XYZ file of C-alpha atoms in Angstrom:
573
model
C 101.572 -50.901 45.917
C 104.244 -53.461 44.408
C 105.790 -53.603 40.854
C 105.423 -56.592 39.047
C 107.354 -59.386 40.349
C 108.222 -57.868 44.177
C 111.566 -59.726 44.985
C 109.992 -62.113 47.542
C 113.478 -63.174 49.165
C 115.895 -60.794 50.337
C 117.692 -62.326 52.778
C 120.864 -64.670 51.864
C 123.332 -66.251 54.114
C 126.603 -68.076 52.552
C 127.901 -70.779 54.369
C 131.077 -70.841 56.196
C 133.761 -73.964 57.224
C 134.198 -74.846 60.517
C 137.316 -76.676 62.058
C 136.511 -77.341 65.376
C 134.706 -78.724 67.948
C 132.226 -78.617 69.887
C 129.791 -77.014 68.381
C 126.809 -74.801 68.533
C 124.705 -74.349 65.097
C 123.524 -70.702 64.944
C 120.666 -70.893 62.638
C 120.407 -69.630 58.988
C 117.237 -68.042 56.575
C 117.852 -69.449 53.432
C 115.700 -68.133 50.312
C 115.723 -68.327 46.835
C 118.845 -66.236 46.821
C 120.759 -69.360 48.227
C 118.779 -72.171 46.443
C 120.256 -69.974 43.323
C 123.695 -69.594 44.911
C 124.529 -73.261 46.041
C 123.560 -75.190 42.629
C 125.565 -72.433 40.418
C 128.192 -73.668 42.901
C 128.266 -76.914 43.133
C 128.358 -80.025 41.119
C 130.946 -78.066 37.901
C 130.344 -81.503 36.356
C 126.607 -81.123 35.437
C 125.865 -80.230 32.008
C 124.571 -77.003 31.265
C 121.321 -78.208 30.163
C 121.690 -80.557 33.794
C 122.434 -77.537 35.520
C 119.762 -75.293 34.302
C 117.005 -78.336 35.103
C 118.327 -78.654 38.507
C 118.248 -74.612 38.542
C 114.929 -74.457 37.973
C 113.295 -77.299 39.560
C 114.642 -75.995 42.955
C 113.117 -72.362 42.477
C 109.774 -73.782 41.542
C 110.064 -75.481 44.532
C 111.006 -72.942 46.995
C 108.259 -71.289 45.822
C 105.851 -74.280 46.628
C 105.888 -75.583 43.041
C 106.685 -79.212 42.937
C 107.621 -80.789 39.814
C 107.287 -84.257 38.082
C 109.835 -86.195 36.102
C 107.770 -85.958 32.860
C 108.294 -82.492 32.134
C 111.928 -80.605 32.319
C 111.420 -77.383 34.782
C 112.819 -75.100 32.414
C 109.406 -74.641 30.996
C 108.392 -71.927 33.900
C 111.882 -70.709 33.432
C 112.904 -67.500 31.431
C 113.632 -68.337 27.686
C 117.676 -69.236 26.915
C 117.899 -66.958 24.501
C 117.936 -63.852 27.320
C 121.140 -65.691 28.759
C 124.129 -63.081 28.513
C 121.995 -60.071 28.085
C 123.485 -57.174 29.065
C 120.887 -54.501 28.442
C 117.163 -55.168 29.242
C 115.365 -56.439 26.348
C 111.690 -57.144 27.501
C 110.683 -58.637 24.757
C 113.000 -61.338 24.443
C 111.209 -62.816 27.687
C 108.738 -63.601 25.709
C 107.744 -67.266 25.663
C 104.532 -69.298 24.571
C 104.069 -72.737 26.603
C 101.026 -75.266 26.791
C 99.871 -75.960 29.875
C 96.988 -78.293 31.543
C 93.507 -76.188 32.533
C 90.524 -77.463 34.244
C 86.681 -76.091 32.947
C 85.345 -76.401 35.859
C 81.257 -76.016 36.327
C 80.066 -73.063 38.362
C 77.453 -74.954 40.663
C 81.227 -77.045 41.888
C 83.174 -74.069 42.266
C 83.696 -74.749 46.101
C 84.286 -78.982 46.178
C 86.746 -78.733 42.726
C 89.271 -75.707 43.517
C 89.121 -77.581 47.486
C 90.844 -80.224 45.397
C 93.038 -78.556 42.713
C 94.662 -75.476 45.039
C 97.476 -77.154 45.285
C 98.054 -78.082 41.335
C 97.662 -74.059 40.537
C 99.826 -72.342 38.663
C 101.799 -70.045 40.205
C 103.539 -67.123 38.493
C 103.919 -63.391 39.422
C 101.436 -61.265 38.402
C 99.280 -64.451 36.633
C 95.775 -65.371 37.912
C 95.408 -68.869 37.761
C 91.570 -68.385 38.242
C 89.898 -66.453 35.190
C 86.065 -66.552 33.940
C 85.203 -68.756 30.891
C 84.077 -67.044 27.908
C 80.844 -65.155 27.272
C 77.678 -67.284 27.790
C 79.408 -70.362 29.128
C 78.795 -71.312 32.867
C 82.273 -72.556 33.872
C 85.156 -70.872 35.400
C 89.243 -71.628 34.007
C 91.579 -73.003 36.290
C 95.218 -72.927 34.876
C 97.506 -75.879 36.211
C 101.035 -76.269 36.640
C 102.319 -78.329 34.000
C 105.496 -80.174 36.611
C 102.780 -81.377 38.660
C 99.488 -81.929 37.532
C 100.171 -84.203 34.493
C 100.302 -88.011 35.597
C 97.946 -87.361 38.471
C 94.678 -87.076 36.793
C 92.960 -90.136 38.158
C 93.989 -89.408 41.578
C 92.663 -86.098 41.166
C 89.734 -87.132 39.376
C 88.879 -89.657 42.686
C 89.641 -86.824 44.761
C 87.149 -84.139 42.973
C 84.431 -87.117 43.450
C 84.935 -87.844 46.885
C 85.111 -83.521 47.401
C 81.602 -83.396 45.606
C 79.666 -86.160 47.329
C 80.755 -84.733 50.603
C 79.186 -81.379 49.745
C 76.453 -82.341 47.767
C 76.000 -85.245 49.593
C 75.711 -87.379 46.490
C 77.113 -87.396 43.076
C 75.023 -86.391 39.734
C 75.365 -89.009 37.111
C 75.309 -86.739 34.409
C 77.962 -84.249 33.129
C 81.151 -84.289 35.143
C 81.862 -80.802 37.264
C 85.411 -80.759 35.563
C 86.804 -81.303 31.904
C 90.445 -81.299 31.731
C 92.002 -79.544 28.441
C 95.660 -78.007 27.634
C 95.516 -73.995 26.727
C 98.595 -72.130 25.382
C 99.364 -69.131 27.408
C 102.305 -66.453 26.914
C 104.527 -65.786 29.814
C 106.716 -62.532 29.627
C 109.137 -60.455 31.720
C 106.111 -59.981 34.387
C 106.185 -63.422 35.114
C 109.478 -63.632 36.730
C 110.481 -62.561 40.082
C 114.049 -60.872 40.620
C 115.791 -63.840 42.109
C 114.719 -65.900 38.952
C 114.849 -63.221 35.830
C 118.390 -61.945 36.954
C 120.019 -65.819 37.337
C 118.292 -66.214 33.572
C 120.339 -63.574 32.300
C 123.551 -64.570 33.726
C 125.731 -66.966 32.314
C 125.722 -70.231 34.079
C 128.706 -70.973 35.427
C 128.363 -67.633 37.465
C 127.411 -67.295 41.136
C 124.064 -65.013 40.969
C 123.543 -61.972 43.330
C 123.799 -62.843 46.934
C 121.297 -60.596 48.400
C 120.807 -56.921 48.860
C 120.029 -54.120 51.596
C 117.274 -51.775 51.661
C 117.439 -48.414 53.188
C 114.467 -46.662 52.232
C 114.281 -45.778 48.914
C 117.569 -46.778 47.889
C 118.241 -50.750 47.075
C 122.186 -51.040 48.043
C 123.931 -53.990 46.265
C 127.514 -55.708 46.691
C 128.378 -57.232 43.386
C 130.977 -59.566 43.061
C 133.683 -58.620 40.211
C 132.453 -61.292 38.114
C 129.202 -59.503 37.822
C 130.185 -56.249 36.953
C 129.639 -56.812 33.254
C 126.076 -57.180 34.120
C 125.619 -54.733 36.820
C 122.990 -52.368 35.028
C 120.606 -54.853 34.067
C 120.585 -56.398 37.546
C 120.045 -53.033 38.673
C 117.342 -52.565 36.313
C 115.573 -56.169 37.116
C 115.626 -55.184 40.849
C 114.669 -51.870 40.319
C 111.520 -53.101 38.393
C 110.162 -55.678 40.947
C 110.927 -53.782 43.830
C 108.193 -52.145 45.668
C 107.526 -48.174 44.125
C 108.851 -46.916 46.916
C 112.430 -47.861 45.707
C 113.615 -45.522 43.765
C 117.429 -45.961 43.378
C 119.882 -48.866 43.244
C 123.226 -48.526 44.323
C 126.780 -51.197 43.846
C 129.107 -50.768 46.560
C 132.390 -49.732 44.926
C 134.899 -50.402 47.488
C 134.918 -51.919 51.289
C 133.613 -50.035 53.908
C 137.356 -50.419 55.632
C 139.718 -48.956 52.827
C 142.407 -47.266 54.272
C 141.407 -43.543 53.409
C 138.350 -44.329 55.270
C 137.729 -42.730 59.322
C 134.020 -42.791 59.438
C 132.710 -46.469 57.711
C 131.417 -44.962 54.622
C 132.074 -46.704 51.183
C 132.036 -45.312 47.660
C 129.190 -46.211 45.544
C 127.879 -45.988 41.904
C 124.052 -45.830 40.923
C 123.464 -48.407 38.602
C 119.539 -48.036 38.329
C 117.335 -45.093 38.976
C 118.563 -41.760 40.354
C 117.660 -39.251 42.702
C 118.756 -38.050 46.438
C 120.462 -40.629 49.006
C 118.790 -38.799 51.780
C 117.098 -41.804 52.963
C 114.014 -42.315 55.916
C 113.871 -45.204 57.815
C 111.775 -46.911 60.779
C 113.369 -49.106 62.774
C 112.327 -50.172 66.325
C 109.095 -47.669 66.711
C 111.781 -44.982 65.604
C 112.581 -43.222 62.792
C 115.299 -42.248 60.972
C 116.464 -39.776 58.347
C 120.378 -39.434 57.456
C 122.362 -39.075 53.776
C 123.116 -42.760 52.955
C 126.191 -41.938 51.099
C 127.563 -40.471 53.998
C 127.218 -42.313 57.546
C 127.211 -45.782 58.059
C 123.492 -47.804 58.471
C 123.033 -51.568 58.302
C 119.446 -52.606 58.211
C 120.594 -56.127 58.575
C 121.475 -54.959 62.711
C 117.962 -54.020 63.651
C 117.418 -57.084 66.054
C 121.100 -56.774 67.563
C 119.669 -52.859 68.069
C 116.387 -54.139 69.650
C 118.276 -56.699 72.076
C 120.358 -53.947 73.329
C 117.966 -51.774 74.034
C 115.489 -54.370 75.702
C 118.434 -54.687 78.582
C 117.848 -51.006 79.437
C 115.703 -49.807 82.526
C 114.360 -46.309 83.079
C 116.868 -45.721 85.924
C 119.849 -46.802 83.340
C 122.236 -44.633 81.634
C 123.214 -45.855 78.257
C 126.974 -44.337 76.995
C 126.776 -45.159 72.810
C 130.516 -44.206 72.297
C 130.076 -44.407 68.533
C 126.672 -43.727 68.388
C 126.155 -43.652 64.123
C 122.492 -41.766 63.693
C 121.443 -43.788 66.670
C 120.033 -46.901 66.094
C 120.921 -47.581 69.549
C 120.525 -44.007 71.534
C 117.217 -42.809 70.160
C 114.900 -46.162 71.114
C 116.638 -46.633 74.094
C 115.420 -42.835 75.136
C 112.124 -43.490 73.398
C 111.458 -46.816 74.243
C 112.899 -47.231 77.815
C 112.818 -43.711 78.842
C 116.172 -44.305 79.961
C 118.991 -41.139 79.480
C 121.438 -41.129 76.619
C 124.765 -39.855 76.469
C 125.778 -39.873 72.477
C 128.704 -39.771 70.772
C 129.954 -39.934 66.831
C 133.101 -38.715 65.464
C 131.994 -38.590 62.124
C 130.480 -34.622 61.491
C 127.715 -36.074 59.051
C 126.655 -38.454 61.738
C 126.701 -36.276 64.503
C 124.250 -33.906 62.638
C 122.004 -36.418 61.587
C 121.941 -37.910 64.817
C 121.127 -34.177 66.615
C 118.381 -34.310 63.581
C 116.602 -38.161 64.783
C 116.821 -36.442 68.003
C 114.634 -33.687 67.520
C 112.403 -35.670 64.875
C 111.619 -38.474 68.009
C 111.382 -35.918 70.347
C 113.844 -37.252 72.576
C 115.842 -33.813 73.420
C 115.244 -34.281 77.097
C 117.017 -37.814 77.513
C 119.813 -37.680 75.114
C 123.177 -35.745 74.489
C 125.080 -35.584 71.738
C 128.725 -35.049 71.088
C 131.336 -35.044 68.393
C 134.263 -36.325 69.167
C 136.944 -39.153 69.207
C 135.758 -42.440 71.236
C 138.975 -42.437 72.967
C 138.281 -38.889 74.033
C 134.842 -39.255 74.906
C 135.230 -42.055 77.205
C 137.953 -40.295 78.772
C 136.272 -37.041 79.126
C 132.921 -36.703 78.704
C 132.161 -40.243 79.981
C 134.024 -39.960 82.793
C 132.855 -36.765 83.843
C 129.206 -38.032 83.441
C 130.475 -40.871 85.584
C 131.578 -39.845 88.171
C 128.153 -37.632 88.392
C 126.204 -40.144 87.995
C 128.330 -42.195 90.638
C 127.870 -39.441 93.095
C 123.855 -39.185 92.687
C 121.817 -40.305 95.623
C 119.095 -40.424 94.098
C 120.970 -42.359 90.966
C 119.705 -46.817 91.251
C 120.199 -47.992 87.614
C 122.813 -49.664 85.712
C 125.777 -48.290 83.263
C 125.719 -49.397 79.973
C 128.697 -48.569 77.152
C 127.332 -49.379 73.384
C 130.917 -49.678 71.033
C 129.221 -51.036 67.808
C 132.473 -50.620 65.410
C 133.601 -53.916 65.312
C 136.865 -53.644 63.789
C 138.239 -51.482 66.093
C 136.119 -51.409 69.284
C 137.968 -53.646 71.351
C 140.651 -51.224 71.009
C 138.727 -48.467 72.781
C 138.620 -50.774 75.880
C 141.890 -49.761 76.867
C 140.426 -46.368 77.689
C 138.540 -47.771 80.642
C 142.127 -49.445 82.317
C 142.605 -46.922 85.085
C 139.797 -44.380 84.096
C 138.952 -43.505 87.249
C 141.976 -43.791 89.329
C 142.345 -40.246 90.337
C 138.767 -40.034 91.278
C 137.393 -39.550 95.471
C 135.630 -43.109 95.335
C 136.403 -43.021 99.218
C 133.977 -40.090 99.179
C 130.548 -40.336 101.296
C 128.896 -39.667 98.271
C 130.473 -41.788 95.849
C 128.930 -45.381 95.239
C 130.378 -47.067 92.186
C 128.204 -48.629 89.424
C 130.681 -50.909 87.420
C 129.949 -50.269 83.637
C 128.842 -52.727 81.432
C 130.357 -52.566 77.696
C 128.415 -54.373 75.439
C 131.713 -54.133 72.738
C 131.603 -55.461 69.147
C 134.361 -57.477 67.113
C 134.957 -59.651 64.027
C 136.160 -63.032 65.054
C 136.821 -65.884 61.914
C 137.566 -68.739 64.128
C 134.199 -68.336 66.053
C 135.548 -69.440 69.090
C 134.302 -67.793 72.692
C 137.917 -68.542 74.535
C 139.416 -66.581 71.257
C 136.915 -63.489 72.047
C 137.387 -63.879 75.078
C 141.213 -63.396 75.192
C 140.807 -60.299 72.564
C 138.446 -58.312 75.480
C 140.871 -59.497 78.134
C 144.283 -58.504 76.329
C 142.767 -54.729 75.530
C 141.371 -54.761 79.555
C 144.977 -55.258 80.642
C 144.026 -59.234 82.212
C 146.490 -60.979 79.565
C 149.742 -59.830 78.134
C 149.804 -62.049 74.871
C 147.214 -61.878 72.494
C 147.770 -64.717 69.437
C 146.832 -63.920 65.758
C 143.433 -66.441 65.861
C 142.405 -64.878 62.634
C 145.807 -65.562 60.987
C 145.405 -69.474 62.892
C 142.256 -69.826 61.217
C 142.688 -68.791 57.754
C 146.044 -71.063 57.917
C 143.271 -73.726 58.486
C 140.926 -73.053 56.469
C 143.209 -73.480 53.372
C 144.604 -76.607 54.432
C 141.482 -77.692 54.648
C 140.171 -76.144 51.003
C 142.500 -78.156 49.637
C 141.137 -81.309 51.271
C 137.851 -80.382 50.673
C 138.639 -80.123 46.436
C 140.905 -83.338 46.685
C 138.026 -85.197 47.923
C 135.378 -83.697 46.073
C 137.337 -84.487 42.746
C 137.504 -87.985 43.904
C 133.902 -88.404 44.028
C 132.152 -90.241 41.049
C 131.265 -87.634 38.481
C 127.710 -88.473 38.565
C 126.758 -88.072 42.390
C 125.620 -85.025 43.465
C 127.817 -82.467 46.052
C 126.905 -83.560 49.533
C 126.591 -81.050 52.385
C 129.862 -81.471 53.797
C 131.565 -79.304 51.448
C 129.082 -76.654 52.750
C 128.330 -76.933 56.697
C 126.103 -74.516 58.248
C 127.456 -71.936 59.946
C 129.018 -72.724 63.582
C 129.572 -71.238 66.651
C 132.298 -72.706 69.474
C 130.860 -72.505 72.831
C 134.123 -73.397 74.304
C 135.024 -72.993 78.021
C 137.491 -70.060 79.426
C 138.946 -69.084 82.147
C 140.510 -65.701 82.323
C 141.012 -63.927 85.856
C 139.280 -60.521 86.122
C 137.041 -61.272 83.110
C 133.327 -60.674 83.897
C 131.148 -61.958 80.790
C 127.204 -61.051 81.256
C 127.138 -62.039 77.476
C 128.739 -63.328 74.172
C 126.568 -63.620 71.050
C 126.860 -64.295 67.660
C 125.385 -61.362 65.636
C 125.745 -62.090 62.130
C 127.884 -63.428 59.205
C 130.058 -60.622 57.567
C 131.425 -62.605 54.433
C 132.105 -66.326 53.818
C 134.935 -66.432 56.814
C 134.220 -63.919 59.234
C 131.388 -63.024 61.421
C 130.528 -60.164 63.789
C 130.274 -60.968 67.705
C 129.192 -59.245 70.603
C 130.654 -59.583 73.890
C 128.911 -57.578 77.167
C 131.521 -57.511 79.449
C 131.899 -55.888 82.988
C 134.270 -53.077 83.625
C 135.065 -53.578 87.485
C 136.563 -51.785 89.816
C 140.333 -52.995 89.665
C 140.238 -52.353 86.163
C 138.602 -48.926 86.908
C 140.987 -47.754 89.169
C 144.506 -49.737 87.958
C 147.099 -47.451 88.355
C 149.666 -48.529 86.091
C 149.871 -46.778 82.888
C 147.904 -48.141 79.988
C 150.023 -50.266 77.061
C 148.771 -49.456 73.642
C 148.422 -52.638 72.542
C 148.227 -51.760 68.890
C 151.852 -50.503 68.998
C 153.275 -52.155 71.485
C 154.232 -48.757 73.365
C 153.240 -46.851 76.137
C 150.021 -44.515 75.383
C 150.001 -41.015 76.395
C 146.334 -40.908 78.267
C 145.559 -37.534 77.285
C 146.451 -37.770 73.269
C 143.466 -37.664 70.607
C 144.373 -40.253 68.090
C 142.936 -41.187 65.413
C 142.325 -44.591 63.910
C 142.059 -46.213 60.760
C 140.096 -49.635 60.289
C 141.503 -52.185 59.092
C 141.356 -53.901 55.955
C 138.804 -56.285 55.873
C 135.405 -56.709 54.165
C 132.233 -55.552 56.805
C-alpha cells in the first residue's frame, strides 16, 4: 500500500565536466529529480515568474503531460503562496482551478476514452474517470487543461472516425460527447514529492538531489542551503513514501571525516522516528544490520550482482572488507561457491555472522574481524596456500576490496605475499588471485587507474597527483565556462555544453606486469568524482617478489608484520 503521492523518481544523477578525449559516454537515468535540478540551475536570467513556467511545464512533461502555449503550466503547480514554508501547512495547498471535461454517453464509452486517453488529467491520487450524477447516463472525463484546449476539432474528427469504426456508422442524432469546463480543488494529495518539495523552496535554490532507501529508513544528503527547510522536506517525503518508510534521516557529516575507521556518518532524524535496525533484500538475499552503524549503499546492488555472477562453484571468493556482505552472502547462496569474510568494523562483523545464519550459508562462509592488511597477510594467505595445495581444488581466486578510498592501498599486501612459501612443492599448483579492487578516480581516465593499481603492486615507482591535475582543470575551465555563458544573449536559453553527460576515457596503457581482466565505471560519487573498479591479476612475480614492500603512503619502508590502522581520506563518498 502507497501514501498519497509515492515519490515516483528516486534516482538522480548530476552531471560532471569532462576535459579530455576520447571518449566513452557511460549512460545516465534522469528523473524528475534532475528535470527539477537543471532549470533551478540554469538560465539565472529568467524571471521568476519565467522560471517557475519553465519549472513546471517540464515536470508535467516528464510525467507525460504535454502542455500548450495558451495556458501557463503553473496551473497544475502547487499554489505560490506555499513558497518559503518552513513547517507543513496542508491547507495552504489548497487551490481551485477550471478545467475542460468531456460528458461522454455510456453506449460510446469504448470509441470516446480510445480517443481522449491521452488528453486525461493526470494528478496523484485524482481519477480522471468518475460517474455522472444520479439518473444521468453519461460518464465524466476530466481533461488536462495544457493540452486539450485548442484541439477540439481535431478531437472531435477523431471521436467520429473512433465511432463509425465501432459502430460501423455514425447516429445523426445526439453527439456521444459534450465538452464543458468543471471547477475542481486540487490539494496537498495532488502533488508528488519531487513537485510539492521544489514548491516550497525558494526559487533560486537547487531542490533535493535524490535520496537512498534502506528499508524503512529514507536517508537524505541535504545541501547547506537546504537546511532551513530540512523538516518539511522530511515531512513531504515521509508522507508520499510508501508505509513501509517509517523514518527519514539527513546525513550530518561525510562518510570520510577524519575521526571516522569504519565508513559510518553521523545523522539527524528529521521526519518520523523509531529503530535504525533496518531489513533489506538485495540479490535473492537478505539483510538485517543497524543503519547508523555499518556502512550500506543500496545504490551498489548491480556492482554486487556483477561480482558475484563471475563466481563458479569451484571458486573461492576472499571479501577483505566484507561490510554485512553484500558481496559474501550471494556469492555462497547464489553460486555455492566458499567465502572467506572479513570486516574490521565490530558492528559489521556481527551483523555479517547474523546474514550468515539468517541465509543459511554457515557451511560456505567464514567470518573474521580484523584489519585488511592483516587478513590478507594472515588469514588469506594461510587459506592460500591451502587452497593452492588441494588436489582436488580447480576454481579461480577472487579478492573483493570494495573501500574505495583506501583499497588500492591494501594491494601492497599482496607484493611478496607468498615468497617464503614451498611453491616448488609436488603439491603446490598456484592459482594467481584476481582482485577486483575499488577506487575514486576524478579525471576518469583508464591509463590514470591504471598507474594507481600499478604504483601500489610495486610495477611503477612514481605515481602523479591526477586528482590534483584534474581539479587544476576543471577550474580553469569553470571560469571559461561562466565567461562564455555571460556572453551569451540574455534571452537564449543555457545550451548543453555547460552540462555534458558524464564521460569515461577509454584511453590506451601500457604498464609491464599489469594484468587487467577488467576496468569499469561504477557510479558517480558527487559532481567531480566517480567510483571505479579495476579486476586486476595478482601474478606470480608479484606473489613471490622478494624485495621488501615500500609503503607508498609514507614514502618509507613497511614493517610486514605491523597492524596499522588507516584513516580515509577526506573526500565526499
Amino acid at each position: 500500500m502507497l501514501r498519497p503521492g509515492l515519490m515516483r523518481h528516486s534516482s538522480f544523477n548530476l552531471v560532471a565536466t569532462l576535459l579530455c578525449s576520447p571518449i566513452v559516454e557511460v549512460s545516465s537515468s534522469l528523473g524528475i529529480w534532475n528535470s527539477i535540478f537543471q532549470v533551478t540551475r540554469r538560465a539565472s536570467h529568467y524571471s521568476a515568474e519565467e522560471k517557475l513556467n519553465i519549472l513546471a511545464k517540464r515536470t508535467l512533461r516528464k510525467a507525460g503531460i504535454e502542455t500548450s502555449s495558451k495556458m501557463t503550466a503553473d496551473i497544475l503547480w502547487p499554489p505560490e503562496k506555499v513558497r518559503g514554508m518552513t513547517t507543513l501547512d496542508h491547507e495552504a495547498f489548497h487551490k481551485t482551478i477550471t478545467v475542460p471535461v468531456a460528458h461522454v454517453s455510456l453506449s460510446a464509452v469504448s470509441p470516446v476514452f480510445k480517443v481522449l486517453k491521452k488528453y486525461y488529467l493526470k494528478l496523484c491520487n485524482f481519477s480522471a474517470i468518475k460517474e455522472g450524477p444520479p439518473g444521468t447516463n453519461y460518464k465524466v472525463v476530466y481533461l488536462n487543461p495544457l493540452s486539450f484546449p485548442g484541439n477540439e476539432s481535431k478531437i472531435s474528427e477523431e471521436i467520429d472516425e473512433s465511432c463509425k469504426k465501432f459502430f460501423k456508422t455514425v447516429s445523426s442524432g445526439e453527439r456521444p460527447v459534450q465538452f464543458l469546463t468543471s471547477q475542481i480543488e486540487l490539494t496537498y494529495e495532488n502533488w508528488d514529492a519531487p513537485e510539492t518539495i521544489q514548491a516550497v523552496l525558494p526559487l533560486e535554490d537547487n531542490g533535493v538531489s535524490g535520496y537512498s532507501r534502506v528499508g524503512h529508513i529514507i536517508h537524505l544528503n541535504l545541501k547547506e542551503h537546504l537546511h532551513p527547510y530540512k523538516n518539511i522536506i522530511g515531512k513531504i517525503i515521509l508522507d508520499k513514501s510508501p508505509t513501509e518508510v517509517s523514518m527519514v534521516v539527513n546525513k550530518v557529516d561525510t562518510i570520510d571525516n577524519s575521526d571516522n575507521t569504519f565508513r559510518c556518518f553521523t545523522m539527524e532524524v528529521i521526519a518520523g522516528g523509531g529503530d535504525t535496525v533496518a531489513t533489506v533484500k538485495e540479490n535473492m538475499c537478505t539483510f538485517t544490520f543497524d543503519f547508523a552503524k555499518v556502512y550500506w549503499n543500496p545504490r551498489l546492488s548491480t556492482e554486487h550482482e556483477m561480482v558475484v555472477k563471475m563466481l563458479d562453484r569451484s571458486d573461492v571468493l576472499y571479501d577483505v572488507m566484507a561490510g554485512v556482505g553484500p558481496f559474501s552472502i550471494p556469492a555462497a547462496a547464489q553460486r555455492k561457491c566458499r567465502v572467506v569474510s572479513n570486516d574490521l568494523n565490530p558492528e559489521s562483523f556481527r551483523w555479517l555472522c547474523h546474514n550468515v545464519a539468517l541465509n543459511k550459508v554457515g557451511e560456505r562462509v567464514t567470518c573474521f574481524n580484523q584489519d585488511g592488511g592483516d587478513f590478507i597477510r594472515s588469514t588469506l594467505k594461510e587459506d592460500l596456500i591451502a587452497t593452492c595445495t588441494d588436489p582436488d581444488f580447480q576454481g579461480e581466486i577472487h579478492v573483493t576490496m570494495n573501500l574505495p578510498a583506501i583499497a588500492i592501498e591494501f594491494l601492497t599486501n599482496f607484493v611478496g605475499l607468498l615468497s617464503d612459501a614451498n611453491l616448488c612443492s609436488d603439491t603446490f599448483k598456484l592459482r594467481e588471485p584476481i582482485v577486483h579492487v575499488y577506487m575514486f578516480s576524478k579525471d576518469l581516465k583508464a591509463s590514470s587507474c591504471a598507474t594507481r593499481v600499478a604504483y601500489y603492486l610495486g610495477l611503477v615507482d612514481e605515481l602523479p597527483d591526477f586528482d590534483a591535475e584534474f581539479t587544476t582543470k576543471l577550474q580553469a575551465y569553470t571560469v571559461a565556462a561562466k565567461s562564455q555563458k555571460s556572453a551569451c544573449d540574455e534571452t537564449c536559453k543555457e545550451t548543453e555544453a555547460f552540462t555534458p553527460n558524464i564521460k569515461f576515457v577509454n584511453d590506451k596503457y601500457d604498464i609491464p606486469g599489469l594484468i587487467v581482466k577488467h576496468l569499469r565505471f561504477v557510479r558517480k560519487v558527487s559532481p567531480n568524482k566517480a567510483m571505479i573498479r579495476m579486476s586486476v591479476v595478482i601474478s606470480k612475480d608479484i606473489l613471490v617478489k622478494k624485495k621488501p614492500v615500500l609503503d607508498r603512503r609514507e614514502g618509507r619502508l613497511q614493517d610486514q608484520h605491523a597492524s596499522k590502522k588507516r584513516k580515509l581520506e577526506t573526500e565526499n563518498f
